[in-house]
Amino acid sequence: PEALPALIHPKNVDLFVRHGVFTKHELYSRYEILLENYAKTIHIEALTMMEMVNKQIVPAVIGYQKELADLILQKRAVNLNLETDLEENLLNKISKLSILLEKRLNLLAEQILAVRGLKDKLAIARTYREKVYGAMVELRFVVDELEMLISGKHWTIPTYTEILNSLQ
């Protein structure tokens, strides 16, 4: 959205009008449509991301944590001297990331709601770029970390490796 105000800069408007490419009204219409399209696209992507995290990632994280916790208990039931360090460390990492996942998910929801109070189309587009998209990136970092830790049995979304291998 940062480049779009150049479209309606007086010098550019004069250039387009003088050469009969666009009228002033057409340029301002295009400007507003481009801002609206940008904001709507990021909004849809953010809602889709939240839905994927809530319906696919969170259940995968919870399911794998349960499996690890059960495995730790089962090993201890068989023999208290059996090592469970690997499982406990993995469970601890995933548990910490799951807390961060929830925080990032809530932050994204807050940023989406914050846009509702804005009226200016440029301010809306900038907020989507700076706040909403920024929150999406932060959430993505956590999901990428979890993807490397969660077993394939629980992870229902194609991994980067699967996507890259499918291109060959």
PDB file of C-alpha atoms in Angstrom:
ATOM      1  CA  PRO A   1       0.000   0.000   0.000  1.00  0.00           C
ATOM      2  CA  GLU A   2       2.974   2.339   0.402  1.00  0.00           C
ATOM      3  CA  ALA A   3       3.348   2.937  -3.346  1.00  0.00           C
ATOM      4  CA  LEU A   4      -0.324   3.567  -4.014  1.00  0.00           C
ATOM      5  CA  PRO A   5      -0.438   7.244  -2.904  1.00  0.00           C
ATOM      6  CA  ALA A   6       1.967   7.978  -5.784  1.00  0.00           C
ATOM      7  CA  LEU A   7      -0.898   7.155  -8.126  1.00  0.00           C
ATOM      8  CA  ILE A   8      -2.813  10.219  -6.962  1.00  0.00           C
ATOM      9  CA  HIS A   9       0.149  12.535  -6.433  1.00  0.00           C
ATOM     10  CA  PRO A  10      -0.722  15.822  -8.195  1.00  0.00           C
ATOM     11  CA  LYS A  11       2.195  15.580 -10.650  1.00  0.00           C
ATOM     12  CA  ASN A  12       1.168  12.056 -11.649  1.00  0.00           C
ATOM     13  CA  VAL A  13      -2.509  12.956 -11.915  1.00  0.00           C
ATOM     14  CA  ASP A  14      -1.567  15.858 -14.167  1.00  0.00           C
ATOM     15  CA  LEU A  15       0.589  13.563 -16.329  1.00  0.00           C
ATOM     16  CA  PHE A  16      -2.134  10.959 -16.799  1.00  0.00           C
ATOM     17  CA  VAL A  17      -4.845  13.564 -17.458  1.00  0.00           C
ATOM     18  CA  ARG A  18      -2.655  15.607 -19.835  1.00  0.00           C
ATOM     19  CA  HIS A  19      -1.902  12.551 -21.991  1.00  0.00           C
ATOM     20  CA  GLY A  20      -5.491  11.298 -21.904  1.00  0.00           C
ATOM     21  CA  VAL A  21      -4.615   8.033 -20.159  1.00  0.00           C
ATOM     22  CA  PHE A  22      -6.965   8.496 -17.183  1.00  0.00           C
ATOM     23  CA  THR A  23      -9.203  11.168 -15.795  1.00  0.00           C
ATOM     24  CA  LYS A  24      -8.646  12.421 -12.262  1.00  0.00           C
ATOM     25  CA  HIS A  25     -11.787  10.584 -11.186  1.00  0.00           C
ATOM     26  CA  GLU A  26     -10.540   7.324 -12.754  1.00  0.00           C
ATOM     27  CA  LEU A  27      -7.202   7.578 -10.943  1.00  0.00           C
ATOM     28  CA  TYR A  28      -8.847   8.166  -7.575  1.00  0.00           C
ATOM     29  CA  SER A  29     -11.245   5.277  -8.232  1.00  0.00           C
ATOM     30  CA  ARG A  30      -8.354   2.948  -9.090  1.00  0.00           C
ATOM     31  CA  TYR A  31      -6.488   4.106  -6.007  1.00  0.00           C
ATOM     32  CA  GLU A  32      -9.402   3.291  -3.710  1.00  0.00           C
ATOM     33  CA  ILE A  33     -10.098  -0.058  -5.405  1.00  0.00           C
ATOM     34  CA  LEU A  34      -6.442  -1.100  -5.092  1.00  0.00           C
ATOM     35  CA  LEU A  35      -6.422  -0.160  -1.395  1.00  0.00           C
ATOM     36  CA  GLU A  36      -9.664  -2.082  -0.783  1.00  0.00           C
ATOM     37  CA  ASN A  37      -8.411  -5.148  -2.680  1.00  0.00           C
ATOM     38  CA  TYR A  38      -5.173  -5.179  -0.709  1.00  0.00           C
ATOM     39  CA  ALA A  39      -6.981  -4.933   2.623  1.00  0.00           C
ATOM     40  CA  LYS A  40      -9.544  -7.594   1.677  1.00  0.00           C
ATOM     41  CA  THR A  41      -6.828  -9.984   0.499  1.00  0.00           C
ATOM     42  CA  ILE A  42      -4.842  -9.718   3.740  1.00  0.00           C
ATOM     43  CA  HIS A  43      -8.078  -9.992   5.754  1.00  0.00           C
ATOM     44  CA  ILE A  44      -9.067 -13.225   3.981  1.00  0.00           C
ATOM     45  CA  GLU A  45      -5.549 -14.645   4.361  1.00  0.00           C
ATOM     46  CA  ALA A  46      -5.513 -13.808   8.081  1.00  0.00           C
ATOM     47  CA  LEU A  47      -8.899 -15.441   8.686  1.00  0.00           C
ATOM     48  CA  THR A  48      -7.811 -18.504   6.707  1.00  0.00           C
ATOM     49  CA  MET A  49      -4.622 -18.727   8.736  1.00  0.00           C
ATOM     50  CA  MET A  50      -6.540 -18.526  11.999  1.00  0.00           C
ATOM     51  CA  GLU A  51      -8.936 -21.241  10.857  1.00  0.00           C
ATOM     52  CA  MET A  52      -6.084 -23.543   9.812  1.00  0.00           C
ATOM     53  CA  VAL A  53      -4.301 -23.041  13.116  1.00  0.00           C
ATOM     54  CA  ASN A  54      -7.452 -23.614  15.170  1.00  0.00           C
ATOM     55  CA  LYS A  55      -8.739 -26.613  13.217  1.00  0.00           C
ATOM     56  CA  GLN A  56      -5.510 -28.357  12.205  1.00  0.00           C
ATOM     57  CA  ILE A  57      -2.416 -27.132  14.054  1.00  0.00           C
ATOM     58  CA  VAL A  58      -3.836 -26.901  17.577  1.00  0.00           C
ATOM     59  CA  PRO A  59      -5.355 -30.412  17.469  1.00  0.00           C
ATOM     60  CA  ALA A  60      -2.053 -31.788  16.095  1.00  0.00           C
ATOM     61  CA  VAL A  61      -0.096 -30.115  18.889  1.00  0.00           C
ATOM     62  CA  ILE A  62      -2.467 -31.321  21.596  1.00  0.00           C
ATOM     63  CA  GLY A  63      -2.598 -34.838  20.183  1.00  0.00           C
ATOM     64  CA  TYR A  64       1.176 -35.197  20.002  1.00  0.00           C
ATOM     65  CA  GLN A  65       1.646 -33.759  23.485  1.00  0.00           C
ATOM     66  CA  LYS A  66      -0.822 -36.331  24.808  1.00  0.00           C
ATOM     67  CA  GLU A  67       1.008 -39.111  22.986  1.00  0.00           C
ATOM     68  CA  LEU A  68       4.355 -38.024  24.440  1.00  0.00           C
ATOM     69  CA  ALA A  69       2.937 -37.685  27.968  1.00  0.00           C
ATOM     70  CA  ASP A  70       1.352 -41.137  27.722  1.00  0.00           C
ATOM     71  CA  LEU A  71       4.623 -42.619  26.482  1.00  0.00           C
ATOM     72  CA  ILE A  72       6.537 -41.104  29.399  1.00  0.00           C
ATOM     73  CA  LEU A  73       4.020 -42.563  31.878  1.00  0.00           C
ATOM     74  CA  GLN A  74       4.090 -45.964  30.171  1.00  0.00           C
ATOM     75  CA  LYS A  75       7.878 -46.138  30.268  1.00  0.00           C
ATOM     76  CA  ARG A  76       7.895 -45.229  33.953  1.00  0.00           C
ATOM     77  CA  ALA A  77       5.222 -47.831  34.675  1.00  0.00           C
ATOM     78  CA  VAL A  78       7.398 -50.520  33.117  1.00  0.00           C
ATOM     79  CA  ASN A  79      10.610 -49.444  34.811  1.00  0.00           C
ATOM     80  CA  LEU A  80      11.363 -46.287  36.772  1.00  0.00           C
ATOM     81  CA  ASN A  81      14.963 -46.438  35.526  1.00  0.00           C
ATOM     82  CA  LEU A  82      14.016 -46.174  31.853  1.00  0.00           C
ATOM     83  CA  GLU A  83      15.226 -42.895  30.351  1.00  0.00           C
ATOM     84  CA  THR A  84      12.518 -40.475  29.306  1.00  0.00           C
ATOM     85  CA  ASP A  85      14.742 -37.447  28.717  1.00  0.00           C
ATOM     86  CA  LEU A  86      14.120 -37.365  24.968  1.00  0.00           C
ATOM     87  CA  GLU A  87      10.351 -37.490  25.355  1.00  0.00           C
ATOM     88  CA  GLU A  88      10.330 -35.015  28.263  1.00  0.00           C
ATOM     89  CA  ASN A  89      12.544 -32.499  26.454  1.00  0.00           C
ATOM     90  CA  LEU A  90      10.432 -32.747  23.310  1.00  0.00           C
ATOM     91  CA  LEU A  91       7.218 -32.394  25.315  1.00  0.00           C
ATOM     92  CA  ASN A  92       8.669 -29.378  27.107  1.00  0.00           C
ATOM     93  CA  LYS A  93       9.651 -27.678  23.826  1.00  0.00           C
ATOM     94  CA  ILE A  94       6.246 -28.324  22.287  1.00  0.00           C
ATOM     95  CA  SER A  95       4.479 -27.165  25.433  1.00  0.00           C
ATOM     96  CA  LYS A  96       6.373 -23.863  25.413  1.00  0.00           C
ATOM     97  CA  LEU A  97       5.685 -23.396  21.718  1.00  0.00           C
ATOM     98  CA  SER A  98       1.995 -24.182  22.227  1.00  0.00           C
ATOM     99  CA  ILE A  99       1.756 -21.342  24.754  1.00  0.00           C
ATOM    100  CA  LEU A 100       3.452 -19.037  22.252  1.00  0.00           C
ATOM    101  CA  LEU A 101       1.125 -20.310  19.529  1.00  0.00           C
ATOM    102  CA  GLU A 102      -1.904 -19.281  21.553  1.00  0.00           C
ATOM    103  CA  LYS A 103      -0.424 -15.840  22.254  1.00  0.00           C
ATOM    104  CA  ARG A 104       0.364 -15.245  18.579  1.00  0.00           C
ATOM    105  CA  LEU A 105      -3.093 -16.456  17.548  1.00  0.00           C
ATOM    106  CA  ASN A 106      -4.723 -14.060  20.013  1.00  0.00           C
ATOM    107  CA  LEU A 107      -2.508 -11.219  18.801  1.00  0.00           C
ATOM    108  CA  LEU A 108      -3.590 -11.837  15.208  1.00  0.00           C
ATOM    109  CA  ALA A 109      -7.248 -11.797  16.251  1.00  0.00           C
ATOM    110  CA  GLU A 110      -6.696  -8.517  18.128  1.00  0.00           C
ATOM    111  CA  GLN A 111      -4.992  -6.908  15.136  1.00  0.00           C
ATOM    112  CA  ILE A 112      -7.845  -7.917  12.837  1.00  0.00           C
ATOM    113  CA  LEU A 113     -10.359  -6.373  15.246  1.00  0.00           C
ATOM    114  CA  ALA A 114      -8.292  -3.182  15.530  1.00  0.00           C
ATOM    115  CA  VAL A 115      -8.837  -2.468  11.833  1.00  0.00           C
ATOM    116  CA  ARG A 116     -12.610  -2.264  12.315  1.00  0.00           C
ATOM    117  CA  GLY A 117     -12.433   1.155  13.915  1.00  0.00           C
ATOM    118  CA  LEU A 118     -10.607   2.739  10.983  1.00  0.00           C
ATOM    119  CA  LYS A 119     -12.379   4.617   8.188  1.00  0.00           C
ATOM    120  CA  ASP A 120      -9.559   5.910   5.955  1.00  0.00           C
ATOM    121  CA  LYS A 121      -8.764   3.355   3.236  1.00  0.00           C
ATOM    122  CA  LEU A 122      -5.024   4.084   3.254  1.00  0.00           C
ATOM    123  CA  ALA A 123      -4.906   3.756   7.053  1.00  0.00           C
ATOM    124  CA  ILE A 124      -6.783   0.452   6.791  1.00  0.00           C
ATOM    125  CA  ALA A 125      -4.384  -0.907   4.158  1.00  0.00           C
ATOM    126  CA  ARG A 126      -1.348   0.233   6.144  1.00  0.00           C
ATOM    127  CA  THR A 127      -2.707  -1.345   9.320  1.00  0.00           C
ATOM    128  CA  TYR A 128      -3.249  -4.611   7.484  1.00  0.00           C
ATOM    129  CA  ARG A 129       0.317  -4.440   6.194  1.00  0.00           C
ATOM    130  CA  GLU A 130       2.016  -3.370   9.407  1.00  0.00           C
ATOM    131  CA  LYS A 131      -0.094  -4.976  12.124  1.00  0.00           C
ATOM    132  CA  VAL A 132      -2.123  -7.848  10.693  1.00  0.00           C
ATOM    133  CA  TYR A 133       0.504  -9.138   8.267  1.00  0.00           C
ATOM    134  CA  GLY A 134       3.158  -8.681  10.966  1.00  0.00           C
ATOM    135  CA  ALA A 135       1.101 -10.802  13.374  1.00  0.00           C
ATOM    136  CA  MET A 136       0.665 -13.424  10.641  1.00  0.00           C
ATOM    137  CA  VAL A 137       4.448 -13.636  10.185  1.00  0.00           C
ATOM    138  CA  GLU A 138       4.956 -14.049  13.940  1.00  0.00           C
ATOM    139  CA  LEU A 139       2.345 -16.813  14.063  1.00  0.00           C
ATOM    140  CA  ARG A 140       3.942 -18.500  11.072  1.00  0.00           C
ATOM    141  CA  PHE A 141       7.336 -18.623  12.839  1.00  0.00           C
ATOM    142  CA  VAL A 142       5.783 -20.586  15.710  1.00  0.00           C
ATOM    143  CA  VAL A 143       3.909 -22.941  13.368  1.00  0.00           C
ATOM    144  CA  ASP A 144       7.126 -23.587  11.408  1.00  0.00           C
ATOM    145  CA  GLU A 145       8.916 -24.520  14.633  1.00  0.00           C
ATOM    146  CA  LEU A 146       6.097 -26.856  15.626  1.00  0.00           C
ATOM    147  CA  GLU A 147       6.094 -28.463  12.177  1.00  0.00           C
ATOM    148  CA  MET A 148       9.665 -29.617  12.784  1.00  0.00           C
ATOM    149  CA  LEU A 149       8.745 -31.212  16.125  1.00  0.00           C
ATOM    150  CA  ILE A 150       5.295 -32.763  15.650  1.00  0.00           C
ATOM    151  CA  SER A 151       5.160 -36.305  14.289  1.00  0.00           C
ATOM    152  CA  GLY A 152       3.957 -36.799  10.727  1.00  0.00           C
ATOM    153  CA  LYS A 153       1.120 -38.928  12.053  1.00  0.00           C
ATOM    154  CA  HIS A 154      -0.366 -35.872  13.768  1.00  0.00           C
ATOM    155  CA  TRP A 155       0.608 -33.196  11.230  1.00  0.00           C
ATOM    156  CA  THR A 156      -2.171 -33.149   8.626  1.00  0.00           C
ATOM    157  CA  ILE A 157      -0.891 -30.222   6.545  1.00  0.00           C
ATOM    158  CA  PRO A 158       1.703 -30.944   3.830  1.00  0.00           C
ATOM    159  CA  THR A 159       5.211 -30.144   5.084  1.00  0.00           C
ATOM    160  CA  TYR A 160       7.746 -28.082   3.164  1.00  0.00           C
ATOM    161  CA  THR A 161       9.585 -31.289   2.260  1.00  0.00           C
ATOM    162  CA  GLU A 162       6.418 -32.887   0.902  1.00  0.00           C
ATOM    163  CA  ILE A 163       5.615 -29.788  -1.124  1.00  0.00           C
ATOM    164  CA  LEU A 164       9.128 -29.575  -2.572  1.00  0.00           C
ATOM    165  CA  ASN A 165       9.191 -33.286  -3.401  1.00  0.00           C
ATOM    166  CA  SER A 166       5.847 -33.047  -5.156  1.00  0.00           C
ATOM    167  CA  LEU A 167       7.327 -30.533  -7.607  1.00  0.00           C
ATOM    168  CA  GLN A 168       9.797 -33.041  -9.032  1.00  0.00           C
TER     169      GLN A 168
END
